[in-house]
Each structure stands twice: as structure tokens, then as C-alpha cells.
PDB file of C-alpha atoms in Angstrom:
ATOM      1  CA  MET A 165      24.918  37.412  66.440  1.00 83.00           C
ATOM      2  CA  ILE A 166      27.926  35.091  66.056  1.00 91.00           C
ATOM      3  CA  GLU A 167      27.894  32.455  68.821  1.00 95.00           C
ATOM      4  CA  TYR A 168      31.237  30.820  68.031  1.00 95.00           C
ATOM      5  CA  ILE A 169      33.803  30.320  65.277  1.00 96.00           C
ATOM      6  CA  LYS A 170      35.325  26.878  64.792  1.00 96.00           C
ATOM      7  CA  GLY A 171      38.221  26.254  62.430  1.00 96.00           C
ATOM      8  CA  ASP A 172      41.967  26.293  61.819  1.00 97.00           C
ATOM      9  CA  ILE A 173      44.175  28.708  63.726  1.00 97.00           C
ATOM     10  CA  THR A 174      46.104  30.452  60.933  1.00 97.00           C
ATOM     11  CA  GLU A 175      47.698  33.222  63.031  1.00 96.00           C
ATOM     12  CA  LEU A 176      48.109  33.537  66.768  1.00 96.00           C
ATOM     13  CA  THR A 177      49.648  36.193  69.010  1.00 94.00           C
ATOM     14  CA  PRO A 178      49.032  36.696  72.743  1.00 93.00           C
ATOM     15  CA  ALA A 179      46.522  39.429  71.806  1.00 94.00           C
ATOM     16  CA  THR A 180      44.789  38.139  68.639  1.00 96.00           C
ATOM     17  CA  ALA A 181      43.818  34.914  66.886  1.00 97.00           C
ATOM     18  CA  VAL A 182      42.864  34.431  63.236  1.00 97.00           C
ATOM     19  CA  ILE A 183      40.529  31.461  62.766  1.00 97.00           C
ATOM     20  CA  GLU A 184      39.822  30.245  59.237  1.00 97.00           C
ATOM     21  CA  CYS A 185      36.284  29.002  58.864  1.00 94.00           C
ATOM     22  CA  GLY A 186      34.714  28.234  55.478  1.00 92.00           C
ATOM     23  CA  GLY A 187      37.526  29.953  53.600  1.00 94.00           C
ATOM     24  CA  VAL A 188      37.196  33.202  55.613  1.00 96.00           C
ATOM     25  CA  GLY A 189      39.763  34.284  58.216  1.00 96.00           C
ATOM     26  CA  TYR A 190      38.154  35.878  61.278  1.00 96.00           C
ATOM     27  CA  GLU A 191      40.408  37.944  63.535  1.00 97.00           C
ATOM     28  CA  ALA A 192      39.370  37.916  67.179  1.00 97.00           C
ATOM     29  CA  ASN A 193      40.874  39.861  70.062  1.00 97.00           C
ATOM     30  CA  ILE A 194      41.754  37.392  72.799  1.00 97.00           C
ATOM     31  CA  SER A 195      42.908  37.477  76.406  1.00 95.00           C
ATOM     32  CA  LEU A 196      46.051  35.779  77.706  1.00 93.00           C
ATOM     33  CA  ASN A 197      43.872  33.078  79.283  1.00 92.00           C
ATOM     34  CA  THR A 198      42.489  32.150  75.868  1.00 95.00           C
ATOM     35  CA  PHE A 199      45.968  32.366  74.329  1.00 95.00           C
ATOM     36  CA  SER A 200      47.235  29.885  76.954  1.00 92.00           C
ATOM     37  CA  ALA A 201      44.340  27.533  76.246  1.00 93.00           C
ATOM     38  CA  ILE A 202      44.746  27.435  72.449  1.00 95.00           C
ATOM     39  CA  GLN A 203      48.445  28.103  71.801  1.00 92.00           C
ATOM     40  CA  ASN A 204      49.334  24.451  71.138  1.00 92.00           C
ATOM     41  CA  LEU A 205      46.291  23.662  68.992  1.00 94.00           C
ATOM     42  CA  SER A 206      45.925  23.734  65.209  1.00 95.00           C
ATOM     43  CA  ARG A 207      42.109  23.928  65.334  1.00 96.00           C
ATOM     44  CA  THR A 208      39.906  25.574  67.923  1.00 96.00           C
ATOM     45  CA  LYS A 209      36.434  26.808  68.748  1.00 96.00           C
ATOM     46  CA  LEU A 210      36.229  30.356  70.083  1.00 97.00           C
ATOM     47  CA  TYR A 211      33.075  31.749  71.678  1.00 97.00           C
ATOM     48  CA  ILE A 212      32.528  35.196  70.207  1.00 97.00           C
ATOM     49  CA  TYR A 213      31.351  38.595  71.374  1.00 96.00           C
ATOM     50  CA  GLU A 214      30.807  40.988  68.482  1.00 95.00           C
ATOM     51  CA  ALA A 215      31.215  44.703  69.262  1.00 93.00           C
ATOM     52  CA  ILE A 216      29.565  46.756  66.529  1.00 90.00           C
ATOM     53  CA  ARG A 217      30.728  50.356  66.515  1.00 86.00           C
ATOM     54  CA  GLU A 218      30.325  53.145  63.969  1.00 88.00           C
ATOM     55  CA  ASP A 219      33.903  52.765  62.763  1.00 90.00           C
ATOM     56  CA  ALA A 220      34.431  49.001  63.120  1.00 87.00           C
ATOM     57  CA  HIS A 221      33.036  45.548  63.829  1.00 91.00           C
ATOM     58  CA  VAL A 222      35.338  44.016  66.434  1.00 95.00           C
ATOM     59  CA  LEU A 223      35.307  40.347  67.452  1.00 97.00           C
ATOM     60  CA  TYR A 224      36.420  39.181  70.891  1.00 97.00           C
ATOM     61  CA  GLY A 225      37.131  35.456  71.182  1.00 97.00           C
ATOM     62  CA  PHE A 226      37.094  33.243  74.282  1.00 97.00           C
ATOM     63  CA  ALA A 227      38.222  29.656  74.806  1.00 94.00           C
ATOM     64  CA  ASP A 228      35.231  28.951  77.051  1.00 92.00           C
ATOM     65  CA  LYS A 229      31.795  30.335  77.808  1.00 91.00           C
ATOM     66  CA  GLN A 230      32.693  31.272  81.370  1.00 89.00           C
ATOM     67  CA  GLU A 231      35.335  33.743  80.253  1.00 93.00           C
ATOM     68  CA  ARG A 232      32.895  35.282  77.759  1.00 94.00           C
ATOM     69  CA  GLU A 233      30.273  35.531  80.518  1.00 92.00           C
ATOM     70  CA  LEU A 234      32.759  37.431  82.698  1.00 94.00           C
ATOM     71  CA  PHE A 235      33.706  39.687  79.760  1.00 96.00           C
ATOM     72  CA  LEU A 236      30.013  40.558  79.227  1.00 95.00           C
ATOM     73  CA  LEU A 237      29.625  41.312  82.931  1.00 95.00           C
ATOM     74  CA  LEU A 238      32.730  43.535  82.905  1.00 95.00           C
ATOM     75  CA  ILE A 239      31.605  45.585  79.895  1.00 95.00           C
ATOM     76  CA  SER A 240      28.208  46.095  81.562  1.00 95.00           C
ATOM     77  CA  VAL A 241      30.017  48.170  84.221  1.00 94.00           C
ATOM     78  CA  SER A 242      30.010  51.882  83.442  1.00 91.00           C
ATOM     79  CA  GLY A 243      33.437  53.006  82.160  1.00 89.00           C
ATOM     80  CA  ILE A 244      34.669  49.510  81.182  1.00 93.00           C
ATOM     81  CA  GLY A 245      35.104  48.940  77.443  1.00 92.00           C
ATOM     82  CA  GLY A 246      36.103  45.833  75.526  1.00 93.00           C
ATOM     83  CA  ASN A 247      39.849  46.477  75.710  1.00 91.00           C
ATOM     84  CA  THR A 248      39.815  47.186  79.455  1.00 93.00           C
ATOM     85  CA  ALA A 249      37.757  44.030  80.050  1.00 94.00           C
ATOM     86  CA  ARG A 250      40.254  42.046  77.970  1.00 94.00           C
ATOM     87  CA  MET A 251      43.118  43.601  79.972  1.00 92.00           C
ATOM     88  CA  ILE A 252      41.462  42.467  83.241  1.00 93.00           C
ATOM     89  CA  LEU A 253      40.960  38.948  81.836  1.00 93.00           C
ATOM     90  CA  SER A 254      44.615  38.896  80.756  1.00 92.00           C
ATOM     91  CA  ALA A 255      45.889  39.898  84.195  1.00 90.00           C
ATOM     92  CA  LEU A 256      43.640  37.471  86.118  1.00 88.00           C
ATOM     93  CA  THR A 257      42.230  34.027  85.321  1.00 87.00           C
ATOM     94  CA  PRO A 258      38.410  33.760  85.401  1.00 88.00           C
ATOM     95  CA  ALA A 259      38.658  31.964  88.761  1.00 85.00           C
ATOM     96  CA  GLU A 260      40.938  34.647  90.223  1.00 86.00           C
ATOM     97  CA  LEU A 261      38.665  37.413  88.944  1.00 91.00           C
ATOM     98  CA  CYS A 262      35.588  35.784  90.496  1.00 90.00           C
ATOM     99  CA  ASN A 263      37.427  35.405  93.815  1.00 87.00           C
ATOM    100  CA  VAL A 264      38.666  39.013  93.701  1.00 89.00           C
ATOM    101  CA  ILE A 265      35.120  40.289  93.095  1.00 92.00           C
ATOM    102  CA  SER A 266      33.406  37.989  95.626  1.00 88.00           C
ATOM    103  CA  SER A 267      35.960  38.835  98.323  1.00 87.00           C
ATOM    104  CA  GLY A 268      35.838  42.573  97.470  1.00 90.00           C
ATOM    105  CA  ASN A 269      39.605  42.745  96.893  1.00 88.00           C
ATOM    106  CA  ASP A 270      39.772  46.168  95.188  1.00 89.00           C
ATOM    107  CA  LYS A 271      43.534  46.428  95.858  1.00 88.00           C
ATOM    108  CA  LEU A 272      44.303  43.451  93.595  1.00 87.00           C
ATOM    109  CA  LEU A 273      41.881  44.664  90.915  1.00 89.00           C
ATOM    110  CA  LYS A 274      43.569  48.080  91.018  1.00 87.00           C
ATOM    111  CA  THR A 275      46.895  46.505  89.964  1.00 85.00           C
ATOM    112  CA  VAL A 276      45.465  46.039  86.434  1.00 85.00           C
ATOM    113  CA  LYS A 277      46.529  48.864  84.116  1.00 82.00           C
ATOM    114  CA  GLY A 278      43.800  51.430  83.526  1.00 81.00           C
ATOM    115  CA  ILE A 279      41.828  50.442  86.635  1.00 89.00           C
ATOM    116  CA  GLY A 280      41.764  53.059  89.382  1.00 90.00           C
ATOM    117  CA  LEU A 281      40.380  52.560  92.882  1.00 91.00           C
ATOM    118  CA  LYS A 282      36.934  53.987  91.991  1.00 92.00           C
ATOM    119  CA  THR A 283      36.592  51.733  88.929  1.00 92.00           C
ATOM    120  CA  ALA A 284      37.773  48.684  90.925  1.00 93.00           C
ATOM    121  CA  GLN A 285      35.164  49.413  93.606  1.00 94.00           C
ATOM    122  CA  ARG A 286      32.457  49.963  90.956  1.00 94.00           C
ATOM    123  CA  ILE A 287      33.268  46.583  89.363  1.00 94.00           C
ATOM    124  CA  ILE A 288      32.991  44.864  92.758  1.00 94.00           C
ATOM    125  CA  VAL A 289      29.731  46.614  93.739  1.00 94.00           C
ATOM    126  CA  ASP A 290      28.099  46.032  90.322  1.00 94.00           C
ATOM    127  CA  LEU A 291      29.185  42.422  89.822  1.00 93.00           C
ATOM    128  CA  LYS A 292      29.364  40.782  93.262  1.00 89.00           C
ATOM    129  CA  ASP A 293      25.727  39.598  93.278  1.00 87.00           C
ATOM    130  CA  LYS A 294      25.719  38.740  89.556  1.00 86.00           C
ATOM    131  CA  ILE A 295      28.765  36.477  89.939  1.00 84.00           C
ATOM    132  CA  ALA A 296      27.186  34.739  92.924  1.00 77.00           C
ATOM    133  CA  ALA A 297      23.896  34.311  91.009  1.00 73.00           C
ATOM    134  CA  LEU A 298      25.685  32.792  88.008  1.00 68.00           C
ATOM    135  CA  GLY A 299      27.708  30.442  90.203  1.00 66.00           C
ATOM    136  CA  LEU A 300      30.929  31.512  88.491  1.00 60.00           C
ATOM    137  CA  GLY A 301      34.367  30.982  89.960  1.00 49.00           C
ATOM    138  CA  ASN A 302      35.103  27.282  89.532  1.00 42.00           C
ATOM    139  CA  ALA A 303      37.531  27.544  86.598  1.00 38.00           C
ATOM    140  CA  SER A 304      41.114  26.457  87.056  1.00 36.00           C
ATOM    141  CA  GLY A 305      44.006  28.352  85.507  1.00 35.00           C
ATOM    142  CA  ALA A 306      45.520  26.968  82.296  1.00 33.00           C
ATOM    143  CA  ALA A 307      48.742  25.012  82.670  1.00 32.00           C
ATOM    144  CA  GLU A 308      51.855  26.913  81.711  1.00 34.00           C
ATOM    145  CA  LEU A 309      54.495  25.423  79.458  1.00 30.00           C
ATOM    146  CA  PRO A 310      58.200  26.158  79.866  1.00 35.00           C
ATOM    147  CA  MET A 311      59.898  27.791  76.873  1.00 34.00           C
ATOM    148  CA  ASN A 312      63.600  28.436  76.629  1.00 38.00           C
ATOM    149  CA  LEU A 313      63.643  30.696  73.591  1.00 51.00           C
ATOM    150  CA  GLN A 314      64.044  33.957  75.469  1.00 66.00           C
ATOM    151  CA  ASN A 315      64.384  36.215  72.423  1.00 72.00           C
ATOM    152  CA  GLU A 316      61.186  34.808  70.971  1.00 79.00           C
ATOM    153  CA  ILE A 317      59.449  35.401  74.298  1.00 84.00           C
ATOM    154  CA  VAL A 318      60.713  38.995  74.432  1.00 85.00           C
ATOM    155  CA  ASP A 319      59.492  39.666  70.874  1.00 84.00           C
ATOM    156  CA  GLU A 320      56.082  38.077  71.450  1.00 87.00           C
ATOM    157  CA  ALA A 321      55.556  39.744  74.813  1.00 90.00           C
ATOM    158  CA  VAL A 322      56.574  43.202  73.546  1.00 89.00           C
ATOM    159  CA  ALA A 323      54.380  42.782  70.430  1.00 88.00           C
ATOM    160  CA  ALA A 324      51.387  41.829  72.592  1.00 90.00           C
ATOM    161  CA  LEU A 325      51.936  44.733  74.996  1.00 90.00           C
ATOM    162  CA  THR A 326      52.243  47.260  72.162  1.00 86.00           C
ATOM    163  CA  MET A 327      48.996  45.852  70.660  1.00 86.00           C
ATOM    164  CA  LEU A 328      47.377  46.499  74.029  1.00 88.00           C
ATOM    165  CA  GLY A 329      48.515  50.124  73.786  1.00 87.00           C
ATOM    166  CA  PHE A 330      51.755  50.263  75.803  1.00 88.00           C
ATOM    167  CA  PRO A 331      54.863  52.032  74.429  1.00 85.00           C
ATOM    168  CA  ALA A 332      57.372  49.572  72.927  1.00 82.00           C
ATOM    169  CA  ALA A 333      60.422  50.926  74.801  1.00 81.00           C
ATOM    170  CA  ALA A 334      58.752  50.702  78.224  1.00 86.00           C
ATOM    171  CA  SER A 335      57.369  47.236  77.400  1.00 88.00           C
ATOM    172  CA  GLN A 336      60.802  45.969  76.393  1.00 85.00           C
ATOM    173  CA  LYS A 337      62.402  47.280  79.587  1.00 87.00           C
ATOM    174  CA  VAL A 338      59.792  45.605  81.797  1.00 91.00           C
ATOM    175  CA  VAL A 339      59.904  42.306  79.856  1.00 89.00           C
ATOM    176  CA  HIS A 340      63.708  42.143  80.163  1.00 85.00           C
ATOM    177  CA  ALA A 341      63.494  42.872  83.897  1.00 88.00           C
ATOM    178  CA  ILE A 342      60.919  40.091  84.402  1.00 90.00           C
ATOM    179  CA  LEU A 343      62.987  37.552  82.446  1.00 87.00           C
ATOM    180  CA  LYS A 344      66.043  38.457  84.509  1.00 84.00           C
ATOM    181  CA  GLU A 345      64.117  37.593  87.680  1.00 86.00           C
ATOM    182  CA  GLU A 346      62.247  34.577  86.250  1.00 85.00           C
ATOM    183  CA  PRO A 347      64.143  33.242  83.217  1.00 79.00           C
ATOM    184  CA  ASP A 348      61.907  30.168  82.793  1.00 80.00           C
ATOM    185  CA  SER A 349      58.630  32.099  82.533  1.00 84.00           C
ATOM    186  CA  PRO A 350      56.420  31.315  79.526  1.00 86.00           C
ATOM    187  CA  VAL A 351      55.313  34.256  77.382  1.00 89.00           C
ATOM    188  CA  GLU A 352      51.807  34.530  78.874  1.00 89.00           C
ATOM    189  CA  LYS A 353      53.235  34.772  82.404  1.00 91.00           C
ATOM    190  CA  VAL A 354      55.734  37.431  81.285  1.00 91.00           C
ATOM    191  CA  ILE A 355      52.874  39.481  79.783  1.00 92.00           C
ATOM    192  CA  LYS A 356      50.712  39.042  82.891  1.00 91.00           C
ATOM    193  CA  LEU A 357      53.547  40.284  85.102  1.00 92.00           C
ATOM    194  CA  ALA A 358      54.288  43.139  82.700  1.00 92.00           C
ATOM    195  CA  LEU A 359      50.637  44.258  82.780  1.00 91.00           C
ATOM    196  CA  LYS A 360      50.946  44.713  86.544  1.00 89.00           C
ATOM    197  CA  ARG A 361      54.130  46.789  86.244  1.00 88.00           C
ATOM    198  CA  LEU A 362      53.464  49.049  83.265  1.00 84.00           C
TER     199      LEU A 362
END
């Protein structure tokens, strides 16, 4: 079991990070929260969850242990896989997710793509006590940095959304609409808003 990978960030998109450690580049799927936390760093330490399937070994990387803990709780819920859990952790910060689950706010959870009302309710029922027992929910959201390079933001946001499985044309339309309303939004905020609209 890989606990963490520490090394140079050689490639970074809002959906994946490649960390070079001992001459080997490890690609990890990341959430927007982790992207926000590491985007201005040259070196990082990512806590890892390794999903071993018949057709692939997939690494999921997290900037802190709390986010990984929440990811593990989410994938323990029937019907929630790694990509859906990552989608939830991209739409909500760990603190927001803990508050949504503890307060039983299934309406907010349902705004995440791929989460219907039944799944949202199942997540809340399954995880409410576990989150309370672990004392999770004290994390603060990562600070957002203003970026003025709109075309770069559009490209990065659309690339991240297509990696998450959304059609490029629809992603582009939504990203443009968001930037029209909020021109100063950093890329991670644009993607978060897009996830709620797609």
C-alpha cells in the first residue's frame, strides 16, 4: 500500500498531477481542492489511495489526510466509485462536505453531477455517524488566486471537465457563460461552478 508520494510536480492539471519521485513519475487523479492546494508549488507530498482493478492500477492523490479520509468514506457507500467520489470532492471542500452530511442537506449534495436524490440520501445515512465519530469538518477552504488569463482558464477548465467525462462542446459553453458572469474567477472556481451546471 502506498501511503504518500513526495517529490517534484512535473505536470499538473485540475484533474491530475504527475509527481516525480526517485526518477519515476507517478500520475495521480486529484480533486479541485488538492489542485488549489498544490498549484503554486514545485514540490509536494500527496497522500495516496491506490485502486487496483483488473484493467488498471489507479492512484488518487490528496493534499491532506482529511480529504483522503472523506474519499475512503465516500467510496465505502454502495454505488459510489472513485471518480464519483472525486467529483464530490471537487464540487465541495472537505469542510462543506462534512457540513452537508452532518446537516442532512441532500439537496446540495444532489447538485453534484451523477448524484441523484437516492444516492445523496444514502451518502448522508451511511456517513453521518462516521463523520461525527472521526471528528471531521474543521478544514477551511483553500484560498483562491485571481488570474486574468481568460483563454488559459477556458482551456484548462474545459480540459479538466472533459477528463472528468463531460462533452467538450457542452463544457466550453458552460465555462464561457460562467466567465461572462464572473470574469475574475480562478480556474478551480470555474470548474466547480461548471460541475454544478453540467
